[in-house]
mmCIF file of C-alpha atoms in Angstrom:
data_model
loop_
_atom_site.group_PDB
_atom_site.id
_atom_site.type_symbol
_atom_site.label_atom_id
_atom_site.label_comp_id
_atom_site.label_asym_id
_atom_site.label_seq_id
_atom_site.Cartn_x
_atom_site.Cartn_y
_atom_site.Cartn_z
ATOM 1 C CA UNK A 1 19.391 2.275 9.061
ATOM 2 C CA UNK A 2 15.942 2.010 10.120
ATOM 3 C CA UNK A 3 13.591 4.631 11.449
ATOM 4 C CA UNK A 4 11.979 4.522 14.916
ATOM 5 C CA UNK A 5 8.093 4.406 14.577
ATOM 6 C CA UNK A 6 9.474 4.094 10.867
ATOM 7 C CA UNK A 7 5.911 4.206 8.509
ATOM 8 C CA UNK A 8 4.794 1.303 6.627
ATOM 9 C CA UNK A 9 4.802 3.195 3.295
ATOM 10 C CA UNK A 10 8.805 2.445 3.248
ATOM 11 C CA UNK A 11 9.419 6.521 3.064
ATOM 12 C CA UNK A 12 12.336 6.545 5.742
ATOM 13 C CA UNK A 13 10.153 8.883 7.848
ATOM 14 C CA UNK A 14 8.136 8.323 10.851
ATOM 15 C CA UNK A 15 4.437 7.224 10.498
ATOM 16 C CA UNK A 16 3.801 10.757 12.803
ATOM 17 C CA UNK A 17 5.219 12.756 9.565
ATOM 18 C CA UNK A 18 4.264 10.822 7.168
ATOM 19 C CA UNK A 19 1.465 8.974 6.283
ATOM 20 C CA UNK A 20 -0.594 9.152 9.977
ATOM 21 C CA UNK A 21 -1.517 12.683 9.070
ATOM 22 C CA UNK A 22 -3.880 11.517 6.447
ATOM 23 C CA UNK A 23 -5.080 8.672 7.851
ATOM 24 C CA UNK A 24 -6.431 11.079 10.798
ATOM 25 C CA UNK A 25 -7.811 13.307 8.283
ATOM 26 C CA UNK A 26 -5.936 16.353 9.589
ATOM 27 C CA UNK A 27 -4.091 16.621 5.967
ATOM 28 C CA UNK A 28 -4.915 15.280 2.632
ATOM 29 C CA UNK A 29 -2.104 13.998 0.200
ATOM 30 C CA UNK A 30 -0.573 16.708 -2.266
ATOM 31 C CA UNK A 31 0.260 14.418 -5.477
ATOM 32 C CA UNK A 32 -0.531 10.717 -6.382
ATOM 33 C CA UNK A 33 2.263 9.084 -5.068
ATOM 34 C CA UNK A 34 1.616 10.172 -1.406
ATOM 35 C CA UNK A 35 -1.799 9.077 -1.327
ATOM 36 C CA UNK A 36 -1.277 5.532 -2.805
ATOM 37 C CA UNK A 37 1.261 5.424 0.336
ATOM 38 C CA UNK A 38 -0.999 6.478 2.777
ATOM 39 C CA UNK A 39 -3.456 4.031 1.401
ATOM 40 C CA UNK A 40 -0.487 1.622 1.780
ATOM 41 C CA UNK A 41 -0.211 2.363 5.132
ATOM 42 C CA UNK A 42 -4.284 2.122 5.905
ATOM 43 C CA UNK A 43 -3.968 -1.401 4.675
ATOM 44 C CA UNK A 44 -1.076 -2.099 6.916
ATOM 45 C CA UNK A 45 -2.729 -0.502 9.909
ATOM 46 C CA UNK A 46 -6.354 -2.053 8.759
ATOM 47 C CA UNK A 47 -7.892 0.972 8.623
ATOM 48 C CA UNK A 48 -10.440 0.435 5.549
ATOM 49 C CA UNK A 49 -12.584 3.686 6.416
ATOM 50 C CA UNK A 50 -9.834 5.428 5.259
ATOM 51 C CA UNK A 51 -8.697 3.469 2.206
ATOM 52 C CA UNK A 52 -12.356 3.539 1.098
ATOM 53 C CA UNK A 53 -12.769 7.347 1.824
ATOM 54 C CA UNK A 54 -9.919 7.436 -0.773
ATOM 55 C CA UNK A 55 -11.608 5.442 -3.879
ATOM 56 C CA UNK A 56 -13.024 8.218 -6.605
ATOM 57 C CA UNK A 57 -16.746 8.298 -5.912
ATOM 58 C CA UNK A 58 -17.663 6.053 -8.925
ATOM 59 C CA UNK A 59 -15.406 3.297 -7.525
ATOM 60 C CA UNK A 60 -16.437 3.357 -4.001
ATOM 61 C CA UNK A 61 -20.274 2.711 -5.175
ATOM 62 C CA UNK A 62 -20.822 -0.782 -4.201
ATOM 63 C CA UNK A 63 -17.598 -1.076 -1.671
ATOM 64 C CA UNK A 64 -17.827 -1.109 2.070
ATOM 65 C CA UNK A 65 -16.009 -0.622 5.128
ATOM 66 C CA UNK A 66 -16.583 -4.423 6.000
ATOM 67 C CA UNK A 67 -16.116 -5.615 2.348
ATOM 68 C CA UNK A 68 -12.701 -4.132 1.430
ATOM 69 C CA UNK A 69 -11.906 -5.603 5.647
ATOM 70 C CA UNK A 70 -12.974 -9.241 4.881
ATOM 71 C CA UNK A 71 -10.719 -9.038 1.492
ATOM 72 C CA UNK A 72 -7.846 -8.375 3.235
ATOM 73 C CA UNK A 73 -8.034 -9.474 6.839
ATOM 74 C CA UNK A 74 -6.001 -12.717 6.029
ATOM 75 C CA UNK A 75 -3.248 -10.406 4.266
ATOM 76 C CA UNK A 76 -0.176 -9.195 5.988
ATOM 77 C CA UNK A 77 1.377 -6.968 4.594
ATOM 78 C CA UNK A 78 5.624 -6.861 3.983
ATOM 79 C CA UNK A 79 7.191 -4.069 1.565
ATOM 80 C CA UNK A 80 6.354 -1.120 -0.466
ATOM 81 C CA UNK A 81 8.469 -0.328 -3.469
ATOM 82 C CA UNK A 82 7.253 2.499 -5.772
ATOM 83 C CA UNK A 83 8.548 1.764 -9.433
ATOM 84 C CA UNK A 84 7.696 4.816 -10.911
ATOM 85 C CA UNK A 85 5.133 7.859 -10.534
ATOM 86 C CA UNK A 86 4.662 10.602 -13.086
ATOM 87 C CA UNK A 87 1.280 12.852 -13.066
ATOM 88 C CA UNK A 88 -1.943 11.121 -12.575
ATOM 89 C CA UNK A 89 -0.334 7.583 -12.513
ATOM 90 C CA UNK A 90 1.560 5.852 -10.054
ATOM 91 C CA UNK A 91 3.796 1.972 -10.575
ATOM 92 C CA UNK A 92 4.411 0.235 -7.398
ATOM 93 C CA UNK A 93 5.095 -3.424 -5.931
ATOM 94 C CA UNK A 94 3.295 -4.379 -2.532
ATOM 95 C CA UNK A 95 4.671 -7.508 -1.174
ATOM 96 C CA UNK A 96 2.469 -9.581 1.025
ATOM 97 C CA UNK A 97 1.797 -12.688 2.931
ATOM 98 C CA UNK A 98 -0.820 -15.111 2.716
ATOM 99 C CA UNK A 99 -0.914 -18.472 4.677
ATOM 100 C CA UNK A 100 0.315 -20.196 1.750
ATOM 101 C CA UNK A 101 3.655 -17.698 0.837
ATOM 102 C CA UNK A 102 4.443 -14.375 -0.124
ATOM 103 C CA UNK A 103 2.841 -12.314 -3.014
ATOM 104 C CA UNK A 104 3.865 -9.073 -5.114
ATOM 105 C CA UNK A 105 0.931 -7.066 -6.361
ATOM 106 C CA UNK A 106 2.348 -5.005 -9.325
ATOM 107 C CA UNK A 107 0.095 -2.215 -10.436
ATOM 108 C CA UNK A 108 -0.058 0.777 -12.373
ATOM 109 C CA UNK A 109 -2.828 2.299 -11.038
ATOM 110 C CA UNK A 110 -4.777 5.828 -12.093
ATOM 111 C CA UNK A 111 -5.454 8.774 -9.593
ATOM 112 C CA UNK A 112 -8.310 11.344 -9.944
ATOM 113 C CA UNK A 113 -8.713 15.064 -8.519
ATOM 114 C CA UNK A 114 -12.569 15.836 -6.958
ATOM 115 C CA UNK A 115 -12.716 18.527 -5.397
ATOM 116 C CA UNK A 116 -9.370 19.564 -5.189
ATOM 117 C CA UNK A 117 -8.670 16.348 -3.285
ATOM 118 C CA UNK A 118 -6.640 12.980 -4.815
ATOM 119 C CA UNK A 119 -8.321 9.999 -5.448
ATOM 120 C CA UNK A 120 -7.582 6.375 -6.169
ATOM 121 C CA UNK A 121 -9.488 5.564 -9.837
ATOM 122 C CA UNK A 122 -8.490 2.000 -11.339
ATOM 123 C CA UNK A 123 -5.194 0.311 -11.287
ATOM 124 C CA UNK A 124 -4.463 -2.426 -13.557
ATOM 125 C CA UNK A 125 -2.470 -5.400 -12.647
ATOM 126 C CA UNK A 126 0.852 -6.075 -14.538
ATOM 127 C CA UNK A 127 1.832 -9.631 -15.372
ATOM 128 C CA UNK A 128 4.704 -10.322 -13.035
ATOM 129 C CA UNK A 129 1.983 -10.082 -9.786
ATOM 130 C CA UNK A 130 1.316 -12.765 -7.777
ATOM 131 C CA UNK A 131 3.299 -15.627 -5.809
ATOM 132 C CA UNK A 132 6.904 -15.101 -5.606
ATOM 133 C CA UNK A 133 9.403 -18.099 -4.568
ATOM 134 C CA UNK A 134 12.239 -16.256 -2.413
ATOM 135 C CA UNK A 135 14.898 -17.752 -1.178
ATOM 136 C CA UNK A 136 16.075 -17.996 1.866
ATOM 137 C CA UNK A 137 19.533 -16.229 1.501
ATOM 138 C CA UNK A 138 16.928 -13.641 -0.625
ATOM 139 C CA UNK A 139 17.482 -9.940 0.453
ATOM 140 C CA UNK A 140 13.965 -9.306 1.909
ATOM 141 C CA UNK A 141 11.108 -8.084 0.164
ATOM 142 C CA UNK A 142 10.639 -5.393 3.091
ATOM 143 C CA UNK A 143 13.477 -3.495 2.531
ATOM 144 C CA UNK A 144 15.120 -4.408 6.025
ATOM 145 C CA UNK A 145 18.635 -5.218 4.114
ATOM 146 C CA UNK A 146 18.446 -8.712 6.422
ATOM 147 C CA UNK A 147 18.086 -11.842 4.867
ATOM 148 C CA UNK A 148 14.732 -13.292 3.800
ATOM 149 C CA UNK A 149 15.075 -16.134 5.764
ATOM 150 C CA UNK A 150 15.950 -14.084 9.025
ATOM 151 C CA UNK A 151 13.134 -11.606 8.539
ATOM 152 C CA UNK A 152 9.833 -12.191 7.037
ATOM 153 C CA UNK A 153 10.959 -15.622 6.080
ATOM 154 C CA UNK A 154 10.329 -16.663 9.472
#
């Protein structure tokens, strides 16, 4: 069954209780695995202030606003599945679409605390990311439960 106003982090909540509260600042993410869904989330709703706001300081020396936007403008983004997440780590598979197909991102990425608040570090990309070749009869890679073919696939 899908959620009204359902979020794009794939939690089965509303984006209101879920993820929109730290995008607008007015909470900040408890553990690891909720702020590398709200960042989801900021991608999916292209808001890069926020996604860079989230990089640990070192990292977000040399990023910008308009930078992490023109990487990912072209990108549209399908499915969140979270593989695994245990203390300061977090496993996950982001499915996009790029003009030329759809794409899985796997990454086991690193979190940080400063100053009491969570921070994306470094993730490191595992060797089954990149273009995927779905078929049509596929289960989606957005979690829908429809077929590829009548749901992103079109």
């Amino acid at each position: 069954m899908q959620v009204a106003n359902a979020c794009p982090c794939g939690s089965q909540q509303t984006y209101a209780k879920c993820c929109e509260p730290f995008i607008l600042g007015q909470q900040f993410p408890s553990n690891p695995q909720a702020l590398m869904r709200s960042r989801y989330s900021a991608y999916c709703k292209k808001d890069y202030a926020y996604i860079l706001h989230t990089y640990a300081s070192q990292q977000q020396l040399g990023l910008t606003v308009e930078s992490l936007s023109e990487h990912s403008e072209s990108t549209t983004w399908l499915g969140l599945e979270v593989v695994a997440a245990s203390g300061k780590q977090v496993e996950f598979k982001a499915y996009y679409r790029l003009s030329d197909g759809v794409y899985v991102m796997h990454e086991l990425s690193d979190f940080v605390q400063e100053q009491g608040k969570w921070r994306y570090s470094t993730g490191k990309m595992l060797s089954d990311s990149g273009k995927l070749s779905i078929g049509r009869n596929e289960s989606c890679v957005c979690g829908s439960g429809k077929k590829f073919k009548r749901c992103c696939g079109r």
